[in-house]
PDB file of C-alpha atoms in Angstrom:
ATOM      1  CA  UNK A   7     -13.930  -5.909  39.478  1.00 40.00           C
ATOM      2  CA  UNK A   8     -16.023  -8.612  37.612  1.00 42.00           C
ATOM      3  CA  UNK A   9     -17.315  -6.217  34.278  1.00 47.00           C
ATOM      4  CA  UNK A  10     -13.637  -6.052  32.580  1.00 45.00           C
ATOM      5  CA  UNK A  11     -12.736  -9.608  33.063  1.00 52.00           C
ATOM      6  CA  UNK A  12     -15.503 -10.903  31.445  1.00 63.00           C
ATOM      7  CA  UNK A  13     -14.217  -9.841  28.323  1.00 69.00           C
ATOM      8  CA  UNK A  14     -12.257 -13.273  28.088  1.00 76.00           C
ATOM      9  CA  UNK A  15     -14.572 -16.135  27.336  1.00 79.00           C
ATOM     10  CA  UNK A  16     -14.203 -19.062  28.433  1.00 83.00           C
ATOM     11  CA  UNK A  17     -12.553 -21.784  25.609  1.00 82.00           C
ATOM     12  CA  UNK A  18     -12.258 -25.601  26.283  1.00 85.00           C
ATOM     13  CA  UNK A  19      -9.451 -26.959  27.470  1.00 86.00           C
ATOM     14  CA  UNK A  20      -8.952 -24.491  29.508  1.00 85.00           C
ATOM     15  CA  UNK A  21      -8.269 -24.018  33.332  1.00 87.00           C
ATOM     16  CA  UNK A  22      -9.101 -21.524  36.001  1.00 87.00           C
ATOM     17  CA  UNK A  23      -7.226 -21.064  39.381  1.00 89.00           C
ATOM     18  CA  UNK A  24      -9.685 -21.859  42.539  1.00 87.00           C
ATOM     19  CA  UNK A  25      -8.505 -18.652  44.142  1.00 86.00           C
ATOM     20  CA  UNK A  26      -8.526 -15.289  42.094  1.00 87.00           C
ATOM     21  CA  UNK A  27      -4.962 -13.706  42.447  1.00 88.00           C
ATOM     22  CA  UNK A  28      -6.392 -10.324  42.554  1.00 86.00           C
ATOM     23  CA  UNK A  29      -8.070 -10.843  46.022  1.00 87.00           C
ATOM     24  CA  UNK A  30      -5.001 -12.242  47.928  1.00 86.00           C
ATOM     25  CA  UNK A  31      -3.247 -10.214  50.129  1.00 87.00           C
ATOM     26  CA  UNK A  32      -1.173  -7.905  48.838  1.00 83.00           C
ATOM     27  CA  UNK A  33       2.720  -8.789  48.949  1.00 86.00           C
ATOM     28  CA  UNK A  34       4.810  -6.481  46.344  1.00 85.00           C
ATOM     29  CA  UNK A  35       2.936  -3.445  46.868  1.00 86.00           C
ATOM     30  CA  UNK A  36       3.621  -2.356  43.544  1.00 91.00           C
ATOM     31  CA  UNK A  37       2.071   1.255  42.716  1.00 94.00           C
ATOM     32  CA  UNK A  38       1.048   2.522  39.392  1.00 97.00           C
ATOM     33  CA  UNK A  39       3.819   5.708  37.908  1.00 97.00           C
ATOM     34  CA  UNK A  40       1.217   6.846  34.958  1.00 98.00           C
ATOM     35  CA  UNK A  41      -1.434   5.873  32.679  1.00 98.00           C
ATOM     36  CA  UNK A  42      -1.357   5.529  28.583  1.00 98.00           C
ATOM     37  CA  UNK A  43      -3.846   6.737  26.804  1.00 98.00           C
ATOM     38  CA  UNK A  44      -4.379   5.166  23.541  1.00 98.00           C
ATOM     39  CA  UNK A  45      -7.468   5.145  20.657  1.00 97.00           C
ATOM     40  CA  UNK A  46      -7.971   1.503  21.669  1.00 97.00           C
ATOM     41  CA  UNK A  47     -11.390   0.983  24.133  1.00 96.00           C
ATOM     42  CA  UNK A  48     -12.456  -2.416  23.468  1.00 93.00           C
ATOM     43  CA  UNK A  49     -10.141  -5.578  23.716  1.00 90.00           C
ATOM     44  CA  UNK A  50     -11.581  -6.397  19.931  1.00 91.00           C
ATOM     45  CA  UNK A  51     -10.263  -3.631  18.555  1.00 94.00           C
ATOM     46  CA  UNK A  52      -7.052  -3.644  20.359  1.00 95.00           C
ATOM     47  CA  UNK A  53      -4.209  -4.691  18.782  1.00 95.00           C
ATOM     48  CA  UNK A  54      -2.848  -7.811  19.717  1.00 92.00           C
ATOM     49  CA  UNK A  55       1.303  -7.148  19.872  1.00 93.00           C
ATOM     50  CA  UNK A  56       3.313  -4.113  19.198  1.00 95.00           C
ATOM     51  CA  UNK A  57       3.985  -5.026  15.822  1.00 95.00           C
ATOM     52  CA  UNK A  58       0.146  -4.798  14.691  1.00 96.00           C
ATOM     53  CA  UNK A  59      -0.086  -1.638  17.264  1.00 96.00           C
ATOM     54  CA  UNK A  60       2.746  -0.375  14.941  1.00 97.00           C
ATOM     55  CA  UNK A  61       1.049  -1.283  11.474  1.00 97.00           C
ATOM     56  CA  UNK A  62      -1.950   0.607  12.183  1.00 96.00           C
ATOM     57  CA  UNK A  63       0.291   3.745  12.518  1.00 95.00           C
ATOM     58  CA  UNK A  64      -2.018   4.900  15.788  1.00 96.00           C
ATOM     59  CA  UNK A  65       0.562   6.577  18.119  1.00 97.00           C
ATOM     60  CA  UNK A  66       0.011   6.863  21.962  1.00 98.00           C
ATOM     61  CA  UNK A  67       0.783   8.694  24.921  1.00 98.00           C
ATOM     62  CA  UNK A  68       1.953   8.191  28.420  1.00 98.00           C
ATOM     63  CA  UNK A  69       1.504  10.488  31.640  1.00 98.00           C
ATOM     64  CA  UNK A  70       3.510  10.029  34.337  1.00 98.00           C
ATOM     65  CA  UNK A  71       2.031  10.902  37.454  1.00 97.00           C
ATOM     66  CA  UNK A  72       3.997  14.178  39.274  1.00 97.00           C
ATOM     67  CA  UNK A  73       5.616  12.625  41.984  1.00 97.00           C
ATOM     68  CA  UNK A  74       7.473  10.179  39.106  1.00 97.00           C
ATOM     69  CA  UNK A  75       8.611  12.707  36.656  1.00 97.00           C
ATOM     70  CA  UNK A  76      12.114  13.696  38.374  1.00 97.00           C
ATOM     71  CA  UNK A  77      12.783   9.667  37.298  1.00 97.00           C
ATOM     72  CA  UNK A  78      12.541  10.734  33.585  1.00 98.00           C
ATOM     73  CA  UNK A  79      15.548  12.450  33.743  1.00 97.00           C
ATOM     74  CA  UNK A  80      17.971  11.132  31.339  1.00 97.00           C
ATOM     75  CA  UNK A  81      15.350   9.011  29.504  1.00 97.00           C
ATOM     76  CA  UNK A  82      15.728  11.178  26.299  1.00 96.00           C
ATOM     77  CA  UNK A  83      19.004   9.271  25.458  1.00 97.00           C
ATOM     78  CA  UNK A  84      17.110   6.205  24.367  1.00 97.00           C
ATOM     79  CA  UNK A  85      15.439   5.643  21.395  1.00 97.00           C
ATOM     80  CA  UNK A  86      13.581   2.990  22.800  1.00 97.00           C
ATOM     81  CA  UNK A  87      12.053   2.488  25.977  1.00 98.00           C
ATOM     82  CA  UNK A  88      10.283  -0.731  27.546  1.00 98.00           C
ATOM     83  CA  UNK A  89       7.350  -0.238  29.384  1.00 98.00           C
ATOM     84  CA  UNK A  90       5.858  -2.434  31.792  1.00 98.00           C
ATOM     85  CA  UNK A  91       1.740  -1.998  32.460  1.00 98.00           C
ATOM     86  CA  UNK A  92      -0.463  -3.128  34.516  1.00 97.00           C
ATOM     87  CA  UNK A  93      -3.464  -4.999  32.400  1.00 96.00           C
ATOM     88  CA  UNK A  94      -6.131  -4.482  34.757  1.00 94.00           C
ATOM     89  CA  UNK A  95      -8.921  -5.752  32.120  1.00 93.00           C
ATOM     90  CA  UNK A  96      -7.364  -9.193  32.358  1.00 93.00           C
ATOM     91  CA  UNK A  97      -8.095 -12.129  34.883  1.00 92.00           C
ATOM     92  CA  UNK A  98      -5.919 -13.312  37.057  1.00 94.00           C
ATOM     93  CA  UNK A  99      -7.489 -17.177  37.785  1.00 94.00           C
ATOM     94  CA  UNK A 100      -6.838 -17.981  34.281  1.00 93.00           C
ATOM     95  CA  UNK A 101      -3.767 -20.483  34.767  1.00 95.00           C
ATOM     96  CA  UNK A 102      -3.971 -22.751  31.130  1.00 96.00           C
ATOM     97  CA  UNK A 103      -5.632 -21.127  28.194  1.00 92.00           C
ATOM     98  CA  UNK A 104      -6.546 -21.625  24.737  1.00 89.00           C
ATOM     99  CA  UNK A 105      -5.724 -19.305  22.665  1.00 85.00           C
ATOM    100  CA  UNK A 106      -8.006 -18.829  19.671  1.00 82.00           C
ATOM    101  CA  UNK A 107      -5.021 -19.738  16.740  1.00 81.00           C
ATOM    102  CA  UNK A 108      -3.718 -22.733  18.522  1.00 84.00           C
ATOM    103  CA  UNK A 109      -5.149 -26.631  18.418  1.00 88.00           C
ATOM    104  CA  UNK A 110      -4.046 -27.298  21.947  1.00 90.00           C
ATOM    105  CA  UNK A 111      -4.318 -25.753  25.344  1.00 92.00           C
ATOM    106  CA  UNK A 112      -1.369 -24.206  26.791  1.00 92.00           C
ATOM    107  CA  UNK A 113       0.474 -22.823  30.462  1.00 95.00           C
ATOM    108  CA  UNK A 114       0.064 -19.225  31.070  1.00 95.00           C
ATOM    109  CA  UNK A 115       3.599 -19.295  31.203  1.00 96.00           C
ATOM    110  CA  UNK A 116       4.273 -20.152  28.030  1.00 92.00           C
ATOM    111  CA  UNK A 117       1.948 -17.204  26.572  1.00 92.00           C
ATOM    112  CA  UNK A 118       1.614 -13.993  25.760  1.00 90.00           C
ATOM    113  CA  UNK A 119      -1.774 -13.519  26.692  1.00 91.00           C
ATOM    114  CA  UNK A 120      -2.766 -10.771  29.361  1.00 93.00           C
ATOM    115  CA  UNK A 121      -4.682 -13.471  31.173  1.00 92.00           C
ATOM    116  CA  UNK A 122      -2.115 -14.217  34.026  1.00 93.00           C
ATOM    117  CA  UNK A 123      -1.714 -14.350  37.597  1.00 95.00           C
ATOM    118  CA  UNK A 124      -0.120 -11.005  37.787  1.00 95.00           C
ATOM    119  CA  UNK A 125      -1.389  -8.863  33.990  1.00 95.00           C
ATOM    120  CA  UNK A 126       1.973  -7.399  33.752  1.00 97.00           C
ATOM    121  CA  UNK A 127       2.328  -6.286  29.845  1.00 97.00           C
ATOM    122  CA  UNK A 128       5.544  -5.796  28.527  1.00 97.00           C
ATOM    123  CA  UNK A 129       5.882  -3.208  25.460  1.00 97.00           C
ATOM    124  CA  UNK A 130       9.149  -2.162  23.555  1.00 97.00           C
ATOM    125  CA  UNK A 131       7.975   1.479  22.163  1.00 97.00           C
ATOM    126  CA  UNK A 132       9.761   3.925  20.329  1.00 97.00           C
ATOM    127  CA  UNK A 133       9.483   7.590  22.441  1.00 98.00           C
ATOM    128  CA  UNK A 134       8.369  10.395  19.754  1.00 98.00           C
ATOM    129  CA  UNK A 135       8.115  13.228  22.778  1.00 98.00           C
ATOM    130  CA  UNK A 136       9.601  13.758  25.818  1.00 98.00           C
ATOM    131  CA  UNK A 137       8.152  16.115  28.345  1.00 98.00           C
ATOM    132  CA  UNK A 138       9.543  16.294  31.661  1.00 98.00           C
ATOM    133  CA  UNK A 139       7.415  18.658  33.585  1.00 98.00           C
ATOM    134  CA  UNK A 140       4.201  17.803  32.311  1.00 98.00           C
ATOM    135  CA  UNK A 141       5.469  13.662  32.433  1.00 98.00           C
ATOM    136  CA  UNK A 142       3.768  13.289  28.446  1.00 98.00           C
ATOM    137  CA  UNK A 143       6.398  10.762  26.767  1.00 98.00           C
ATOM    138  CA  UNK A 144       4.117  10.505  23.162  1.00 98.00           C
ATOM    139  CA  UNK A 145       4.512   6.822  21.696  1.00 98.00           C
ATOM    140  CA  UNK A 146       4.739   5.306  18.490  1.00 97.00           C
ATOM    141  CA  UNK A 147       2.673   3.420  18.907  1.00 97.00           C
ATOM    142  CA  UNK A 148       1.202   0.574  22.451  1.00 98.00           C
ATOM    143  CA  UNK A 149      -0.967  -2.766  22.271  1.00 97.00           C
ATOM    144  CA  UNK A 150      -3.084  -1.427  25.905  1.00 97.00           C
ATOM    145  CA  UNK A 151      -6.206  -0.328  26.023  1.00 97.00           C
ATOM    146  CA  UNK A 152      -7.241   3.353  27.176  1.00 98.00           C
ATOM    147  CA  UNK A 153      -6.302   3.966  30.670  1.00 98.00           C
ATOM    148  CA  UNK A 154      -3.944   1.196  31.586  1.00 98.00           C
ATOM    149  CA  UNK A 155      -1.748   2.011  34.369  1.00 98.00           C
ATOM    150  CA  UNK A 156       2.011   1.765  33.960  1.00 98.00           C
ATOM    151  CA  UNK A 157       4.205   0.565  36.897  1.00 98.00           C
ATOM    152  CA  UNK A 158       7.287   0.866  35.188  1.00 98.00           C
ATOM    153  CA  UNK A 159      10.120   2.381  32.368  1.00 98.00           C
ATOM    154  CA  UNK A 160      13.154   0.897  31.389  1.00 98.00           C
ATOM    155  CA  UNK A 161      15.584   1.739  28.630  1.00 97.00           C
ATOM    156  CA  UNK A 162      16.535  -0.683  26.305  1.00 97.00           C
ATOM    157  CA  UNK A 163      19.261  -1.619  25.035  1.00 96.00           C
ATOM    158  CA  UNK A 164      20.054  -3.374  22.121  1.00 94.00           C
ATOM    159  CA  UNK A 165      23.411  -4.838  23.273  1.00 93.00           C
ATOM    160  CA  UNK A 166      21.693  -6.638  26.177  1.00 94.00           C
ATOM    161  CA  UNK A 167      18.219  -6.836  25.547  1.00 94.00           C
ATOM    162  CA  UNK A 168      18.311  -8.380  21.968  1.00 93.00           C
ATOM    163  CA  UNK A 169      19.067 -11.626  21.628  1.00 92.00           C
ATOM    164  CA  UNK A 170      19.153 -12.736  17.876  1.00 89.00           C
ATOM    165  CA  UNK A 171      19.550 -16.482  17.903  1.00 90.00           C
ATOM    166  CA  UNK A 172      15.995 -16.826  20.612  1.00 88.00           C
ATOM    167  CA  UNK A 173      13.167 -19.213  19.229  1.00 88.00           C
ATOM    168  CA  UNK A 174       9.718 -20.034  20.263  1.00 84.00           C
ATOM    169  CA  UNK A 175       9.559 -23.607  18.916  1.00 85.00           C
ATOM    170  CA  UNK A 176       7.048 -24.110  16.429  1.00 77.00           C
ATOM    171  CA  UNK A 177       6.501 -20.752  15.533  1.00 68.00           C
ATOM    172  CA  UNK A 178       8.981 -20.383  12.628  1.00 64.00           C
ATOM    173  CA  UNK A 179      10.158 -17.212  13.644  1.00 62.00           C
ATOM    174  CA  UNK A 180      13.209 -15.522  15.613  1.00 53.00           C
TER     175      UNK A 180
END
């Protein structure tokens, strides 16, 4: 799968694994529950976090395959839901990067970026729909492109999950 992951140009300063995660054995077996389908189709035009996904007021929605629904069961009781995809566009050699806003190179680890050795996204959504038999949860809104395949759903909760006094240093923001 070369076409897709040359979407990320290469930046100075920046370092590439010598072995490609994506063609080592396979260890966690994970499988893929669903896909979202969203308006996004090209990385430009993506947005790049939930809260620009949000601003452009572009909803979503996820299918979860058949065999999966029965584990939606009780998911109506949360008004938000985190979702954890599978961004298959992204490399997976890409281990120090250099991101386009920042003067210095930085760890994958200490990113965002989908560029990592295993693309899982993380995405807080709100659920608008719920439909159990046919597995359609409708979204406010998702930063994925079309088609990304979702490997998991989690409820969140706000007494856990929020933690008010977290910083990024450097970033000005909480």
């Amino acid at each position: 799968m070369t076409g897709p992951r040359e979407m990320f140009e290469a930046r100075e300063g920046e370092q590439r694994l010598g072995l490609d995660p994506a063609t080592m054995p396979a260890d966690g077996r994970v499988v893929f529950i669903g896909r979202i389908a969203s308006l996004w189709t090209t990385r430009e035009s993506c947005p790049k976090n939930m809260r620009t996904a949000r601003e452009t007021g572009q909803p979503a929605v996820l299918t979860i395959d058949a065999p999966y629904r029965p584990g939606l069961q009780g998911l109506e009781r949360a008004s938000h839901v985190i979702i954890l995809s599978w961004l298959h566009h992204a490399p997976r050699n890409l281990i120090v990067q250099k991101p386009r806003h920042a003067t210095e190179a930085k760890g994958v680890f200490g990113l965002r970026s989908p560029a990592r050795p295993n693309p899982v996204g993380l995405h807080v959504v709100r659920p608008v729909g719920l439909d159990i038999a046919t597995g359609r949860i409708d979204l406010d809104a998702i930063d994925v492109l079309d088609g990304t395949p979702v490997i998991d759903i989690k409820p969140y909760f706000a007494s856990t999950d929020a933690i008010p006094e977290a910083i990024i240093e450097g970033r000005g923001e909480r």
